Short mmCIF file of C-alpha atoms in Angstrom, two decimals:
data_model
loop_
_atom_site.label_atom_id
_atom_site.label_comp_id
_atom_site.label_asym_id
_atom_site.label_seq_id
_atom_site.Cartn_x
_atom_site.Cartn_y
_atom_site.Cartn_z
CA UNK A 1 148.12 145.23 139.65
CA UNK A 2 145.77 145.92 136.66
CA UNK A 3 145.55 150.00 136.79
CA UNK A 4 141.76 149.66 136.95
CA UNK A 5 141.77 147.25 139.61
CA UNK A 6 144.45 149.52 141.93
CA UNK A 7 141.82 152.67 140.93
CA UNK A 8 138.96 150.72 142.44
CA UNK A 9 141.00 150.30 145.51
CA UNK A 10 141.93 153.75 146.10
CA UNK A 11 138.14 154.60 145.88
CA UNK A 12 137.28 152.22 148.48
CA UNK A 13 139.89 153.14 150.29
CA UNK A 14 140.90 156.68 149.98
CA UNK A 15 144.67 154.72 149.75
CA UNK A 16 146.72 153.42 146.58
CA UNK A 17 147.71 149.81 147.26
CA UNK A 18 151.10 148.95 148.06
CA UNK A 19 151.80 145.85 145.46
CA UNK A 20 153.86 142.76 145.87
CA UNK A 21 155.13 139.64 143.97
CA UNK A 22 155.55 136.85 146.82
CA UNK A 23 155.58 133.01 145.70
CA UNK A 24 154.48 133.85 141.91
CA UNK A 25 151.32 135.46 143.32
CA UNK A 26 150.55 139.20 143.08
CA UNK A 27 149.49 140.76 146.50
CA UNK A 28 147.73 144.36 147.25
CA UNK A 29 147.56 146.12 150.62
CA UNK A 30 145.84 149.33 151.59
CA UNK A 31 144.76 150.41 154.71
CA UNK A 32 140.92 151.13 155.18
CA UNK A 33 139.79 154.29 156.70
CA UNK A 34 139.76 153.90 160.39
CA UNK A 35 143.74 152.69 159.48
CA UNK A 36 143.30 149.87 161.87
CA UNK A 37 142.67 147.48 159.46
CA UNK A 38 143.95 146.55 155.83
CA UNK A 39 142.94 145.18 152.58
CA UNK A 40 145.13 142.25 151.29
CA UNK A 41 143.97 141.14 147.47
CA UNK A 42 146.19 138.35 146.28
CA UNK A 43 145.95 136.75 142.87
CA UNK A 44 147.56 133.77 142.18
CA UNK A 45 148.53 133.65 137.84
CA UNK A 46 148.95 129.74 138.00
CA UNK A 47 145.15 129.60 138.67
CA UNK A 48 143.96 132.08 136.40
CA UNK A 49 145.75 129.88 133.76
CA UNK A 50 144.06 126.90 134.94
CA UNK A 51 141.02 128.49 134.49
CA UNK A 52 141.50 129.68 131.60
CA UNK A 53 142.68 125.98 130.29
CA UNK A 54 139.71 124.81 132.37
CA UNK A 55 137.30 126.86 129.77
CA UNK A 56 139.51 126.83 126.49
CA UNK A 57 140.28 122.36 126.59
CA UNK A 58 136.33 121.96 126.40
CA UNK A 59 135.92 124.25 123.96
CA UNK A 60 138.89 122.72 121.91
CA UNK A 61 137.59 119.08 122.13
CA UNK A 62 134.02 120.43 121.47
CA UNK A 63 135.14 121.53 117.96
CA UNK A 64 137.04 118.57 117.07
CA UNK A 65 134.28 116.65 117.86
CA UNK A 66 132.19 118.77 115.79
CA UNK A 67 134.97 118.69 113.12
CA UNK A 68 135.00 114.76 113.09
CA UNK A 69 130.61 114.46 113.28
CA UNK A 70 130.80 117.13 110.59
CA UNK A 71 133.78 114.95 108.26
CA UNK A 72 131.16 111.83 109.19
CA UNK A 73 128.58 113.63 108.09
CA UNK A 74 129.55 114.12 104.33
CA UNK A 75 131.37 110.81 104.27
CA UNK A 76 128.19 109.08 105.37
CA UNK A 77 125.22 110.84 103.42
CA UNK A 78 126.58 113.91 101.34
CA UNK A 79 129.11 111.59 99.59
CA UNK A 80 126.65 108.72 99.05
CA UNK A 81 123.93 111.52 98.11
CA UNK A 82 126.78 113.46 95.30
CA UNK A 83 127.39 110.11 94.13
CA UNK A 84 123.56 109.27 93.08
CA UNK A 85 123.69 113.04 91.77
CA UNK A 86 126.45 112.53 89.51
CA UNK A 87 124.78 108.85 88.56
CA UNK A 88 121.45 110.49 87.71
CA UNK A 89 121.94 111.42 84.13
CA UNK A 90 122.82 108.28 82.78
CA UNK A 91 118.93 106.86 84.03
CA UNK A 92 118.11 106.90 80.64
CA UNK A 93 120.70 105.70 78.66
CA UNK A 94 120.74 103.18 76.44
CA UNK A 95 123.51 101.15 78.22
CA UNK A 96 122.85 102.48 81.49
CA UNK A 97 126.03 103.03 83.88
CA UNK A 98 125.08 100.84 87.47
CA UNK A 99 124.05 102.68 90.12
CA UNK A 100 127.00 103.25 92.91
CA UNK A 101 127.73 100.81 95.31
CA UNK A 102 128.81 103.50 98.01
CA UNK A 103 124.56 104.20 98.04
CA UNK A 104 123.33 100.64 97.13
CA UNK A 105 125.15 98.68 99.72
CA UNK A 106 123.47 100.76 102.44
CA UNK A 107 120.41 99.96 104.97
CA UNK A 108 119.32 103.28 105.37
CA UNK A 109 117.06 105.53 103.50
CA UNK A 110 120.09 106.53 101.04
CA UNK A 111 119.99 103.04 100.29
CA UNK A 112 116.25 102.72 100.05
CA UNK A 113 116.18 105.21 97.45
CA UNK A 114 119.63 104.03 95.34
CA UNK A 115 117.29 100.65 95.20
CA UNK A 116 114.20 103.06 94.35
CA UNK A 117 116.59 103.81 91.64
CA UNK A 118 117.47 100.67 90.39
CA UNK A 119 114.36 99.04 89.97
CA UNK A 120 112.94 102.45 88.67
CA UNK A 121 116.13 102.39 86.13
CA UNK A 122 115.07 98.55 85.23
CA UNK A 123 111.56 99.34 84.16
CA UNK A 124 112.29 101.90 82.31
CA UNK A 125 114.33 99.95 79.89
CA UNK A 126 111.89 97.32 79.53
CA UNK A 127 109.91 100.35 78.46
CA UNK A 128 112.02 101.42 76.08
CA UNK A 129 112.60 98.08 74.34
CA UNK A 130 108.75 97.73 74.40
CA UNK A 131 108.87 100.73 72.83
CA UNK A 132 111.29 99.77 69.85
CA UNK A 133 109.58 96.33 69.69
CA UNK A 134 106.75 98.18 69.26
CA UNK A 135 107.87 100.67 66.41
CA UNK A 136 109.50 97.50 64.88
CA UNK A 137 106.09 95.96 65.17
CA UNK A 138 104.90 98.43 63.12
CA UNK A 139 107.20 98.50 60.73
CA UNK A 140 106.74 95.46 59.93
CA UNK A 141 102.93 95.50 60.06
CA UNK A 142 103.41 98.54 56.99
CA UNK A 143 105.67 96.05 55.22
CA UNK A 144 103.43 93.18 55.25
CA UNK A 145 99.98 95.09 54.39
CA UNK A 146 101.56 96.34 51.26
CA UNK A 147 103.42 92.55 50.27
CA UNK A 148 100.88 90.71 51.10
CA UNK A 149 99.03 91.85 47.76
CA UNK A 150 102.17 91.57 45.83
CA UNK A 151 103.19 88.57 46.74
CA UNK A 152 99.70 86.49 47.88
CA UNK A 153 98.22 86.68 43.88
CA UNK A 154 101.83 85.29 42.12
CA UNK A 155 101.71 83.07 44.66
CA UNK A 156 98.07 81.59 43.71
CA UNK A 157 98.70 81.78 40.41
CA UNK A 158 101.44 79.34 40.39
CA UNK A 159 99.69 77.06 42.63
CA UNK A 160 96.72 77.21 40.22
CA UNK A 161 99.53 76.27 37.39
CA UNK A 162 100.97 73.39 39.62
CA UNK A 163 97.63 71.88 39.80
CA UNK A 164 97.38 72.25 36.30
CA UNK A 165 100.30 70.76 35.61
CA UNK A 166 99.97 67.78 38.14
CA UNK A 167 96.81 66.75 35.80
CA UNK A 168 98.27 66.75 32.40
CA UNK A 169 102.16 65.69 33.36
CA UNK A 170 103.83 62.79 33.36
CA UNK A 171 103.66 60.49 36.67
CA UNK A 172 107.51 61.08 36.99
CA UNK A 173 107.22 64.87 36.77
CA UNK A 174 104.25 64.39 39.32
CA UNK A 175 107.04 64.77 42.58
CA UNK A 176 108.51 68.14 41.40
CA UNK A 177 104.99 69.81 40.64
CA UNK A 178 103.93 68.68 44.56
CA UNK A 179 107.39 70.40 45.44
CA UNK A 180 106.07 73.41 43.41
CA UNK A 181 102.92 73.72 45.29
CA UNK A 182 104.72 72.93 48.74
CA UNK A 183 107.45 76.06 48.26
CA UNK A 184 103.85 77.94 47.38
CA UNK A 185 102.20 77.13 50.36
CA UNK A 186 104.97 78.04 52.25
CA UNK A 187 105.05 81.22 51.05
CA UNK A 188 101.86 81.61 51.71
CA UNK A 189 101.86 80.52 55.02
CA UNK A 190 104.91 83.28 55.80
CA UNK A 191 102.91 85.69 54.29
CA UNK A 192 100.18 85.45 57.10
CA UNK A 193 102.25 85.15 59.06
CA UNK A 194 103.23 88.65 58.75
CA UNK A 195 99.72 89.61 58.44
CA UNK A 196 98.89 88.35 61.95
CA UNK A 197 101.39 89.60 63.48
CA UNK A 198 100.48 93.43 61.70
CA UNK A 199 97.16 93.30 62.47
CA UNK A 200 96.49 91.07 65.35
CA UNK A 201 92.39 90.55 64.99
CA UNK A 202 90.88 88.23 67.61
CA UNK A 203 90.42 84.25 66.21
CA UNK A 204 86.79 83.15 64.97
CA UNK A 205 86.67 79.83 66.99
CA UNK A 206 84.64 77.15 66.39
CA UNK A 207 85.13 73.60 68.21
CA UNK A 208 87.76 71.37 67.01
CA UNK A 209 89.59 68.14 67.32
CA UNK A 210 93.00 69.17 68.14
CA UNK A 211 94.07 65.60 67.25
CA UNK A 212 93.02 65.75 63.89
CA UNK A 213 94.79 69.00 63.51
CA UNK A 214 98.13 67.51 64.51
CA UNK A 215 97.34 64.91 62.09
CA UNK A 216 96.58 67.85 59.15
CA UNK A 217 99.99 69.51 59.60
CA UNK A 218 101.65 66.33 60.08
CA UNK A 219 100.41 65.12 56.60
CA UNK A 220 101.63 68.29 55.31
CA UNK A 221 105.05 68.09 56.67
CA UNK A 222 105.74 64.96 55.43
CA UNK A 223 107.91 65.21 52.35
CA UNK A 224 109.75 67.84 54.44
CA UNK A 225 110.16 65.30 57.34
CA UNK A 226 111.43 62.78 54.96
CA UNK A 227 113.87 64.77 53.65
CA UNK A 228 115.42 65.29 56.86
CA UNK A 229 115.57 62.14 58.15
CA UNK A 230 113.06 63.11 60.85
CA UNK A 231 110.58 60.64 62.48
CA UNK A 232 106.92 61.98 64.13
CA UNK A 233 105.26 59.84 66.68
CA UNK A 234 101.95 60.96 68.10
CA UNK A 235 100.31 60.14 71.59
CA UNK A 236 96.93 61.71 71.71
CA UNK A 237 94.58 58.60 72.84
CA UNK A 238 91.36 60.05 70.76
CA UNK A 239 89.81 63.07 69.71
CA UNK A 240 90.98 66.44 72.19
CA UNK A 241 88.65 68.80 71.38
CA UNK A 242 88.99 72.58 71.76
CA UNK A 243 87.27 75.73 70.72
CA UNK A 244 90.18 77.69 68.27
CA UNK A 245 90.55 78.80 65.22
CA UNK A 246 91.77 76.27 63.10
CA UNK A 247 93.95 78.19 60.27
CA UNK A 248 95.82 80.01 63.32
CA UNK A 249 96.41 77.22 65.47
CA UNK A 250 97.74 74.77 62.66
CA UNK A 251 99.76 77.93 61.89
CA UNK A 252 101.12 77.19 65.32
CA UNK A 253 101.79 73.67 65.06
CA UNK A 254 103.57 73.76 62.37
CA UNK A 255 105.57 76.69 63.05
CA UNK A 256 106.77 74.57 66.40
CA UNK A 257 107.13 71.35 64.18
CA UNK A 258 109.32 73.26 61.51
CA UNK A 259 111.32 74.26 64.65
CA UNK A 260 111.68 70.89 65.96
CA UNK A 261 112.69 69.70 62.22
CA UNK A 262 115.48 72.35 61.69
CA UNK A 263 116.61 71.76 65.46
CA UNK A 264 118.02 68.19 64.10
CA UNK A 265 120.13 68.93 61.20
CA UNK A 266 120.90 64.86 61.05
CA UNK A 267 117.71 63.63 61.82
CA UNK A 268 115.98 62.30 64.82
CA UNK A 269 112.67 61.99 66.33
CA UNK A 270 109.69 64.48 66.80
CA UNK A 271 106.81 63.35 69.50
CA UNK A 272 103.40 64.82 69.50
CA UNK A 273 101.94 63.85 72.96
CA UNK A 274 98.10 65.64 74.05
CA UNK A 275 97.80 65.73 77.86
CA UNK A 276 94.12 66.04 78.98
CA UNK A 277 93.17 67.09 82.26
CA UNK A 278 90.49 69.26 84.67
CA UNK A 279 91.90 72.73 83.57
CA UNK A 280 92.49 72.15 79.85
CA UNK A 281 94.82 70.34 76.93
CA UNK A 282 98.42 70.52 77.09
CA UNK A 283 99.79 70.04 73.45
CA UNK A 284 103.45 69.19 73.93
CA UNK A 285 106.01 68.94 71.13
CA UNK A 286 109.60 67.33 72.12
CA UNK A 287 112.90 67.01 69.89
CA UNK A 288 116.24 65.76 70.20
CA UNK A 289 117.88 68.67 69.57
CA UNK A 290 119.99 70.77 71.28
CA UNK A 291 117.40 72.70 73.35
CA UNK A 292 117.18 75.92 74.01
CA UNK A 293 120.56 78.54 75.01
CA UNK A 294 120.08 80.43 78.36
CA UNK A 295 119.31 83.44 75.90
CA UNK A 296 116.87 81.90 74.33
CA UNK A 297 114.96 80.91 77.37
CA UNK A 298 114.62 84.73 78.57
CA UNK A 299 113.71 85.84 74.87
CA UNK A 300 112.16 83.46 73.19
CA UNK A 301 108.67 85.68 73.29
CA UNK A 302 110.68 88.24 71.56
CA UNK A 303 109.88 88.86 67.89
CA UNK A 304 112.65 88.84 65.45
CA UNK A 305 114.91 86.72 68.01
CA UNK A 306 116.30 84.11 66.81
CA UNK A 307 119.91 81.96 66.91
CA UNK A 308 119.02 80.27 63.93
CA UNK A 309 120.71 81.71 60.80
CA UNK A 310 118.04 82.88 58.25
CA UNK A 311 115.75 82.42 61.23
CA UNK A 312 113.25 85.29 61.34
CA UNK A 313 111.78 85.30 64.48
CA UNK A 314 108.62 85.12 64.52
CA UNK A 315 107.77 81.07 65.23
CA UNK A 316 107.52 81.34 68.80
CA UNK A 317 106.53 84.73 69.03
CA UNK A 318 103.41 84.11 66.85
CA UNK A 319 102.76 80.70 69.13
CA UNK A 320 102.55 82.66 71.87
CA UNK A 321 100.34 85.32 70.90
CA UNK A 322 97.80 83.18 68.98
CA UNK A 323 97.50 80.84 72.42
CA UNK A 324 96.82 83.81 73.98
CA UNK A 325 94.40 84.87 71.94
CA UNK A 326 92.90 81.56 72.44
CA UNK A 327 92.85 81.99 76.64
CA UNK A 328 95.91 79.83 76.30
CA UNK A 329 99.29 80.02 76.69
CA UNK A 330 102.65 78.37 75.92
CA UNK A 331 106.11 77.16 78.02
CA UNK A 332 109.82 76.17 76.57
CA UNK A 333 111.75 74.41 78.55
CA UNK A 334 114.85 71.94 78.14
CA UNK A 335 114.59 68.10 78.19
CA UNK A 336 116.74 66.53 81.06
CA UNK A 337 118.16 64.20 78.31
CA UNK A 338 118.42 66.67 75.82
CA UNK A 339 116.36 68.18 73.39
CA UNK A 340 113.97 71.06 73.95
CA UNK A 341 109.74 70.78 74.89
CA UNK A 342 107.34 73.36 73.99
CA UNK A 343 104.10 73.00 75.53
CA UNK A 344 100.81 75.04 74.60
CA UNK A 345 97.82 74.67 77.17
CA UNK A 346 94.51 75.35 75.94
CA UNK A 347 91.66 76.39 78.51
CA UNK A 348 88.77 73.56 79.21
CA UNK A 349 85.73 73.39 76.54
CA UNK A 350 83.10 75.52 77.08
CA UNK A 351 79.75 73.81 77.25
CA UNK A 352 77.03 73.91 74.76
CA UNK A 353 79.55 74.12 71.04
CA UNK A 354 79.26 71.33 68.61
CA UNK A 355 82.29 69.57 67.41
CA UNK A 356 82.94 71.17 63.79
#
């Protein structure tokens, strides 16, 4: 026996047990006082180790079960959560690395916030390239306040010459002076341009025919359409009229009927067609071209994008923010046969103007 189990014995006693192995199991005997009795203890080792197994297996399975939530644990949400750590510094890169799909893919909040990410990442690089559009903006708006000067007063000055020239020259020189003063207006017409794109100042409207504006630039195209073997047709069915400025938006038309023109390097067909309904004018100018790239559908508002070489950019970009100006707007688009549309939509005529 134990030595302080055979001492509690004796003082119950007054007797040291005898002890005993019998059958694996440990038995005690003393006699009590009056000696006609005794005090058997027997304790069996098999169950003690049984009980302790019966306390130590729970405990054992208890841990590896904590083991295995714990290894769940960090596979499930400390590994997605490291992984988004790690990720965070490259938010605002310029070529941003994608966000992990161990954190996207999930359903949870972990992937909640790896979207939260995402679209958070997204917006802040259309910020940024606002940003640099903007700066570029600017650039350009320095560079074109300063030309304009420079270049505007040569520019009349040679057109003043041409005119000259076109009174006192021969009728066979008369084609090349015209050519003169069609280069100069189209320097000119670059040169705002640029200036309307620097400054931006709202339009001066006053009501217009927007037929006879088509039929301005058109006449003014001509030679140019001639020499490339490009046809106009026009479908307007009588005057459209709309309240615009009317140096901006023939700077419009012509920018989009340049486009069409250079969009058919062999020639082809331009058409003109004026839609009228209930909530406006839609002005819509078709080519046979090769329409527009997928690119150029998701950019074509951007200034300075173009696929054209020697393009600058600016066409589309000026459209747009000129029929905006106007409470307008414009839409590309690609023809089902071929060829690409641009449409601009004016608003419906106020009440109360006078035709100018």
């Amino acid at each position: 026996l134990p030595p302080e189990m055979a001492e509690t014995i004796n003082r119950l006693t007054g007797h040291s047990p005898a002890a005993a192995k019998v059958g694996g199991r440990e038995v005690a005997v003393a006699p009590l006082a009056d000696g006609e009795a005794h005090l058997v203890l027997i304790r069996d080792e098999r169950r003690s180790a049984q009980g302790i197994l019966g306390w130590l297996l729970p405990s054992l399975i208890v841990t590896a079960l904590g083991g295995g939530i714990a290894f769940l644990i960090a596979r499930r949400i400390v590994g997605p959560l490291g992984a988004l750590n790690r990720w965070l510094p490259n938010l605002d890169r310029e070529v941003p690395a994608p966000i992990p799909n161990e954190a996207l893919g999930r359903q949870d909040e972990i992937g909640a916030l790896a979207r939260s990410l995402e679209e958070g990442q997204r917006r802040l690089r259309e910020e940024q390239a606002l940003r640099r559009q903007s700066e570029r903006m600017a650039t350009l708006g320095r560079i074109a306040t300063s030309l304009a000067h420079e270049i505007r007063n040569p520019a009349a000055a040679i057109r003043l010459h041409a005119e000259v020239l076109a009174r006192e020259t021969a009728a066979g020189a008369s084609g090349s002076v015209e050519l003169i003063r069609e280069e100069v207006d189209r320097i000119t017409d670059l040169v705002n341009q640029w200036l309307y794109v620097a400054r931006s100042a709202p339009p001066r409207t006053e009501r217009h025919d927007l037929a006879e504006l088509v039929e301005r630039v058109l006449r003014r195209l001509a030679p140019q359409m001639e020499h490339a073997g490009v046809r106009a047709s026009v479908e307007h069915g009588g005057p459209a009229e709309i309240r615009a400025d009317a140096s901006r938006i023939e700077q419009v038309l012509r920018n989009l009927l340049v486009n069409a023109i250079q969009a058919m390097p062999e020639g082809g067909q331009v058409e003109v067609r004026l839609r009228r309904g209930d909530q406006g004018i839609d002005l819509e100018i078709l080519d046979q071209g090769r329409g527009f790239s997928e690119e150029a559908l998701r950019r074509w508002r951007e200034a300075f994008f173009s696929e054209r070489e020697g393009g600058m950019g600016l066409g589309l970009t000026l459209a747009s923010e000129v029929m905006q100006g106007h409470g307008g707007s414009v839409e590309v688009e690609n023809r089902p046969d071929g060829g690409a549309v641009v449409r601009c939509h004016f608003p419906p005529l106020a009440e109360g103007s006078e035709l100018s």
